mmCIF file with all atom_site columns, C-alpha atoms in Angstrom:
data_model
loop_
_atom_site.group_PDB
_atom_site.id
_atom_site.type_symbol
_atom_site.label_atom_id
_atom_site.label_alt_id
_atom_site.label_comp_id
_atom_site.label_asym_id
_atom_site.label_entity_id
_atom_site.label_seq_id
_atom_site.pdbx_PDB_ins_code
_atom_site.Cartn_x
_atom_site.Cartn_y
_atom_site.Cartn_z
_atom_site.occupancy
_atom_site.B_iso_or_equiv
_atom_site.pdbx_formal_charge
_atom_site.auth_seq_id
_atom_site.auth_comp_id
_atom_site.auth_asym_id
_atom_site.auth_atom_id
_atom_site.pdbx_PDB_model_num
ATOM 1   C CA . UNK A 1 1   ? -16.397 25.394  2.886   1.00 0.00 ? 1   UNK A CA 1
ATOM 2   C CA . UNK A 1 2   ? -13.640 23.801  4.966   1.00 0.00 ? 2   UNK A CA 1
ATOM 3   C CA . UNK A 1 3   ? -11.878 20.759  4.402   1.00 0.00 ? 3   UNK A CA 1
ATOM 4   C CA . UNK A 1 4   ? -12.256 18.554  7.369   1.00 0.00 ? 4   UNK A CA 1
ATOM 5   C CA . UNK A 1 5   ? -11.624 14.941  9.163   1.00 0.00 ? 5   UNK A CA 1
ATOM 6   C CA . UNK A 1 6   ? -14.398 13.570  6.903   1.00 0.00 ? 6   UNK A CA 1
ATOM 7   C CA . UNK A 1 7   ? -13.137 14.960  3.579   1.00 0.00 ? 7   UNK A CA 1
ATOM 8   C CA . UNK A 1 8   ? -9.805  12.953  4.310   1.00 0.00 ? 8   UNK A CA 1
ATOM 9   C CA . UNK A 1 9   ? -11.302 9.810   5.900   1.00 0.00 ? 9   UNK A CA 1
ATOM 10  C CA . UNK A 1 10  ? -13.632 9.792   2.453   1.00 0.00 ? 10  UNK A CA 1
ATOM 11  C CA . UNK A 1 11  ? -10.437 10.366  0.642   1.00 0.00 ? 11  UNK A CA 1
ATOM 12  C CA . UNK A 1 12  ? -8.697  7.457   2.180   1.00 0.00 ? 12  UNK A CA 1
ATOM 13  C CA . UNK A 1 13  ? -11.301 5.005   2.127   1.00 0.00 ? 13  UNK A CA 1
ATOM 14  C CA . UNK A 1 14  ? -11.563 5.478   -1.703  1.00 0.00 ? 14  UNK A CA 1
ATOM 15  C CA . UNK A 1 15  ? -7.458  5.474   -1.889  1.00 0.00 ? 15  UNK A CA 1
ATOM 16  C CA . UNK A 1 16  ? -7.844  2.154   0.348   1.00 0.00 ? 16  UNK A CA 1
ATOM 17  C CA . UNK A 1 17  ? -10.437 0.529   -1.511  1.00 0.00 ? 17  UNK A CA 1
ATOM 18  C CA . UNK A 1 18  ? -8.774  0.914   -5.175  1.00 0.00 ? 18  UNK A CA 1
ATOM 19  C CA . UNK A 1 19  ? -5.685  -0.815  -3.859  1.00 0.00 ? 19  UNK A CA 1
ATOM 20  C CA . UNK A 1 20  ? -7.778  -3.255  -2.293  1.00 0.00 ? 20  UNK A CA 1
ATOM 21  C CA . UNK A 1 21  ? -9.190  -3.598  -6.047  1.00 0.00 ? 21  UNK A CA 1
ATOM 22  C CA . UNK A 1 22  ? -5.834  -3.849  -7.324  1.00 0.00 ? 22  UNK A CA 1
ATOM 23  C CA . UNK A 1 23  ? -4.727  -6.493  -4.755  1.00 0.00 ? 23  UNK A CA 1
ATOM 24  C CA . UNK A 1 24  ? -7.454  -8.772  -5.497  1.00 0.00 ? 24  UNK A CA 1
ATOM 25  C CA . UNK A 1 25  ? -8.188  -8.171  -9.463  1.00 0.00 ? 25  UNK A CA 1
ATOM 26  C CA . UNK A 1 26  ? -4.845  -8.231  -11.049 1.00 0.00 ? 26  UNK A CA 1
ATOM 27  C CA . UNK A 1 27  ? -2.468  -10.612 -12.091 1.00 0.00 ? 27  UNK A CA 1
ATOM 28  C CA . UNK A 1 28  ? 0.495   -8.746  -12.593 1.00 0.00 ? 28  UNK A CA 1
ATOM 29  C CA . UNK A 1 29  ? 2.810   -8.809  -9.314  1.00 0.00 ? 29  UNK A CA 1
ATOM 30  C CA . UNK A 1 30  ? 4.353   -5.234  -9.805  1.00 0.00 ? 30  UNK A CA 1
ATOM 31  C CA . UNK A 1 31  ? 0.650   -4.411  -9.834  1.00 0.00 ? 31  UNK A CA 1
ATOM 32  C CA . UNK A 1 32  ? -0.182  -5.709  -6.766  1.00 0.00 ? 32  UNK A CA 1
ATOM 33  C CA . UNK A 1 33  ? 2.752   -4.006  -4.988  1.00 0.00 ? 33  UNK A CA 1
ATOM 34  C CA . UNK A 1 34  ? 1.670   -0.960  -6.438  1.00 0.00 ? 34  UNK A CA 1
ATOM 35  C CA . UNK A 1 35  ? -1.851  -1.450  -4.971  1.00 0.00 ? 35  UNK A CA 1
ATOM 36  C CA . UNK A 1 36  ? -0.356  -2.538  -1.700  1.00 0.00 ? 36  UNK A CA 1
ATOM 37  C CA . UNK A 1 37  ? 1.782   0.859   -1.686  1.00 0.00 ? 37  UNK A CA 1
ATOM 38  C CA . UNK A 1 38  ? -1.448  2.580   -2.275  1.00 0.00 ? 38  UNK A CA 1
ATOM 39  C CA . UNK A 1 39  ? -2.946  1.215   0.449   1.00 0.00 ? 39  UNK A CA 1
ATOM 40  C CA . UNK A 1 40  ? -0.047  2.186   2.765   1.00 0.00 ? 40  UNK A CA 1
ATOM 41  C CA . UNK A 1 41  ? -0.659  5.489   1.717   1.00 0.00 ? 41  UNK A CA 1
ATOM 42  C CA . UNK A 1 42  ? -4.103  5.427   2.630   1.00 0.00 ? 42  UNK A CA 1
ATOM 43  C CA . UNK A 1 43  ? -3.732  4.427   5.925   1.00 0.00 ? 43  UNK A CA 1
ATOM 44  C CA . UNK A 1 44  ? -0.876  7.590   6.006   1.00 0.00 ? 44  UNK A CA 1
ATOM 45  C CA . UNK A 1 45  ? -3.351  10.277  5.220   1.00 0.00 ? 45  UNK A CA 1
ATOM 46  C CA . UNK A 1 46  ? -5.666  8.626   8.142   1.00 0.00 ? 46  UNK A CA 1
ATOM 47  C CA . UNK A 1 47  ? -3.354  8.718   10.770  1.00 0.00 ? 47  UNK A CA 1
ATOM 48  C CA . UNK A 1 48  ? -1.923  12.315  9.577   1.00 0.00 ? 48  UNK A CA 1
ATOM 49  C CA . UNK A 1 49  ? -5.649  13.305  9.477   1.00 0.00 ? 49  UNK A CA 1
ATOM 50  C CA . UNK A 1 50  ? -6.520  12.085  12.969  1.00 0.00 ? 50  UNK A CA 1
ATOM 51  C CA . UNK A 1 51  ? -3.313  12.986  14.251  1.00 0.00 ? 51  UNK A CA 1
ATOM 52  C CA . UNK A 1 52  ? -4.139  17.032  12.691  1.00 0.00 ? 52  UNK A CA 1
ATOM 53  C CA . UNK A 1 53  ? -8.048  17.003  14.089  1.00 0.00 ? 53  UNK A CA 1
ATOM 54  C CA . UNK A 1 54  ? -8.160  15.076  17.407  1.00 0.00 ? 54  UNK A CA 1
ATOM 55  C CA . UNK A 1 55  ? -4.942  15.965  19.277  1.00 0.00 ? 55  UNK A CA 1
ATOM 56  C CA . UNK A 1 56  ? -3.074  18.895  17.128  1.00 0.00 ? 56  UNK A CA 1
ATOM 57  C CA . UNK A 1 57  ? -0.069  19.444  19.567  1.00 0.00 ? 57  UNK A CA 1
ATOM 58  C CA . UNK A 1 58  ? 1.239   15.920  19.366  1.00 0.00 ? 58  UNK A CA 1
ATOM 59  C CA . UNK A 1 59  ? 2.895   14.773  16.093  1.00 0.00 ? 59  UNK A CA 1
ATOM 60  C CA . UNK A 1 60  ? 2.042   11.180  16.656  1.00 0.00 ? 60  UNK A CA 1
ATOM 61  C CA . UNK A 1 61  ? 0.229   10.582  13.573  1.00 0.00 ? 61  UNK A CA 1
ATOM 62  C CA . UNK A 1 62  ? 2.941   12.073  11.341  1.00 0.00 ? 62  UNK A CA 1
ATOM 63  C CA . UNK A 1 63  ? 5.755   9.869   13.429  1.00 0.00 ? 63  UNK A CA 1
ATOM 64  C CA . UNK A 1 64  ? 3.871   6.651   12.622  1.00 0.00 ? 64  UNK A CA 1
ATOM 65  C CA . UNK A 1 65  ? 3.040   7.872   8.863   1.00 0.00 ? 65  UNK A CA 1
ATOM 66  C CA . UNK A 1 66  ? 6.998   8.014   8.755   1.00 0.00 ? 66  UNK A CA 1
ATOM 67  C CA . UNK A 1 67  ? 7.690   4.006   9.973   1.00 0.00 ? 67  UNK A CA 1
ATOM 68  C CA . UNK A 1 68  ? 5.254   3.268   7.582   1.00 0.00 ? 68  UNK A CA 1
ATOM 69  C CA . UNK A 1 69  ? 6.799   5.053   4.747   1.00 0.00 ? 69  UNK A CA 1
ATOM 70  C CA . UNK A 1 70  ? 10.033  3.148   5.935   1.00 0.00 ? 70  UNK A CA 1
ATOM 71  C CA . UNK A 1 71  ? 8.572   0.042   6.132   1.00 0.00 ? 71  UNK A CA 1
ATOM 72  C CA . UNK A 1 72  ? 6.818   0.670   2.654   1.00 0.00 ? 72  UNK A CA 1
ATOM 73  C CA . UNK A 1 73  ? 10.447  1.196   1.768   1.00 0.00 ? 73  UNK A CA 1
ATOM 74  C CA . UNK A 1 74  ? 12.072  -1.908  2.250   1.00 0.00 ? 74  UNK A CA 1
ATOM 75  C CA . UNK A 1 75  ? 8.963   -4.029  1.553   1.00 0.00 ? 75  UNK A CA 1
ATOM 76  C CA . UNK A 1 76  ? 9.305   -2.722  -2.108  1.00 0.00 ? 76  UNK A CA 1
ATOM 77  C CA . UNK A 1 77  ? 12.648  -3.563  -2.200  1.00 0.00 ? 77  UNK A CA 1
ATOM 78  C CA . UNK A 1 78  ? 11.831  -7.099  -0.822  1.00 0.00 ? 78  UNK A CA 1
ATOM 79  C CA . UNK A 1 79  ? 9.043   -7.635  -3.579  1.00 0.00 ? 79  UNK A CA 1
ATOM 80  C CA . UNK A 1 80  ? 10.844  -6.216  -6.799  1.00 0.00 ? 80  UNK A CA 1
ATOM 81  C CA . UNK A 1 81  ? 13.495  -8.325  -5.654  1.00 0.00 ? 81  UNK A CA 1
ATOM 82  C CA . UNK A 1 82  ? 11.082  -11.378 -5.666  1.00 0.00 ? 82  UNK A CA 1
ATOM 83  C CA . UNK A 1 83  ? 9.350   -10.534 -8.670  1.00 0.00 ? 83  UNK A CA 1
ATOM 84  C CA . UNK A 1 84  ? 13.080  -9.945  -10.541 1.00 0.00 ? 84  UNK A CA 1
ATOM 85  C CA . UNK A 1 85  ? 13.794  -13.884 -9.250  1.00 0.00 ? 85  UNK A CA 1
ATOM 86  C CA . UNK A 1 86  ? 10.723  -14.837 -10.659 1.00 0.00 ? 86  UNK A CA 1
ATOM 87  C CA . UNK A 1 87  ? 10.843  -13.358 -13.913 1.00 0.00 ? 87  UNK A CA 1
ATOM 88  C CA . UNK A 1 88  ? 14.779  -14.833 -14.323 1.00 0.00 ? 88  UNK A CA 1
ATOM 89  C CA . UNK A 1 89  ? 13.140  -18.260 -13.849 1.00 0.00 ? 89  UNK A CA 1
ATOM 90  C CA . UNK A 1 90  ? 10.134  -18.273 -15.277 1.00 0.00 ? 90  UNK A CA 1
ATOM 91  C CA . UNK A 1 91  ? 9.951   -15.433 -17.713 1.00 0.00 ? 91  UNK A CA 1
ATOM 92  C CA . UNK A 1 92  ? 6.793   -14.330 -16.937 1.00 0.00 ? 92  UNK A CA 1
ATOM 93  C CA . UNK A 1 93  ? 5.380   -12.285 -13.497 1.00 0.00 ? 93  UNK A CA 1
ATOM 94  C CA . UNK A 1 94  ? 1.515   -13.732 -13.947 1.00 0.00 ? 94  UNK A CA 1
ATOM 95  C CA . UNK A 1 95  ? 0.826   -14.575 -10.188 1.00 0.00 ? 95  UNK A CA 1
ATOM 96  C CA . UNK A 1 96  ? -1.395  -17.248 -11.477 1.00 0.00 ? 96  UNK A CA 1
ATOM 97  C CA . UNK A 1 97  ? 1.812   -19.103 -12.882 1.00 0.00 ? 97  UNK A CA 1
ATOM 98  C CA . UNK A 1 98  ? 3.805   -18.608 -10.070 1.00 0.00 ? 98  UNK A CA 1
ATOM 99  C CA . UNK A 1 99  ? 3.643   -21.905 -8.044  1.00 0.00 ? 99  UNK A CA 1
ATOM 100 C CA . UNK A 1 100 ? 6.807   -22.288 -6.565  1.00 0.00 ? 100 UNK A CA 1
ATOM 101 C CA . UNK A 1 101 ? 5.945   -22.828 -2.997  1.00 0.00 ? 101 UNK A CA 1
ATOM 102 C CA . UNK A 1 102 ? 3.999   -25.993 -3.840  1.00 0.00 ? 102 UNK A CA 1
ATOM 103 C CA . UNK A 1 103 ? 4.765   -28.875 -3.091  1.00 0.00 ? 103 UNK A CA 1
#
């Protein structure tokens, strides 16, 4: 049995849905950047995948997976640097008590 397009399009639906799970269930904001991360990575192995089955000469699938790996990057850095802000202030990172933007 080979491993093909469908094996890694099943994997990264369940990869996607779990973070999706994580985005919408938890509280905890270093959490939900963890879930969003997962996510990214999801959508990685589906472009790699594509990329390696439909059109195997071009290396467009891995070029994107590395600008999102970038962007994943620096929007980590952005968010622990949020949540780090928050937690000076209010000592706690429970995205329910996090109302800051309100009015």
């Amino acid at each position: 049995m080979t491993i093909g397009l469908t094996h890694y399009l099943v994997l990264s639906a369940i990869l996607f849905s779990i973070g999706l799970y994580g985005v919408l269930a938890k509280r905890n904001a270093v959490i939900i950047l963890m879930c969003i991360e997962l996510m990214l990575n999801a959508v990685n192995v589906t472009m790699v995948a594509f990329s390696r089955y439909v059109v195997p000469v071009m290396l467009t699938g891995q070029v994107f997976a590395i600008f999102v790996i970038v962007v994943a990057a620096a929007e980590v850095a952005v968010g622990l640097a949020i949540v780090l802000a928050v937690y000076r202030g209010l000592e706690d990172i429970d995205i329910s008590k996090i109302n800051l933007l309100k009015w």
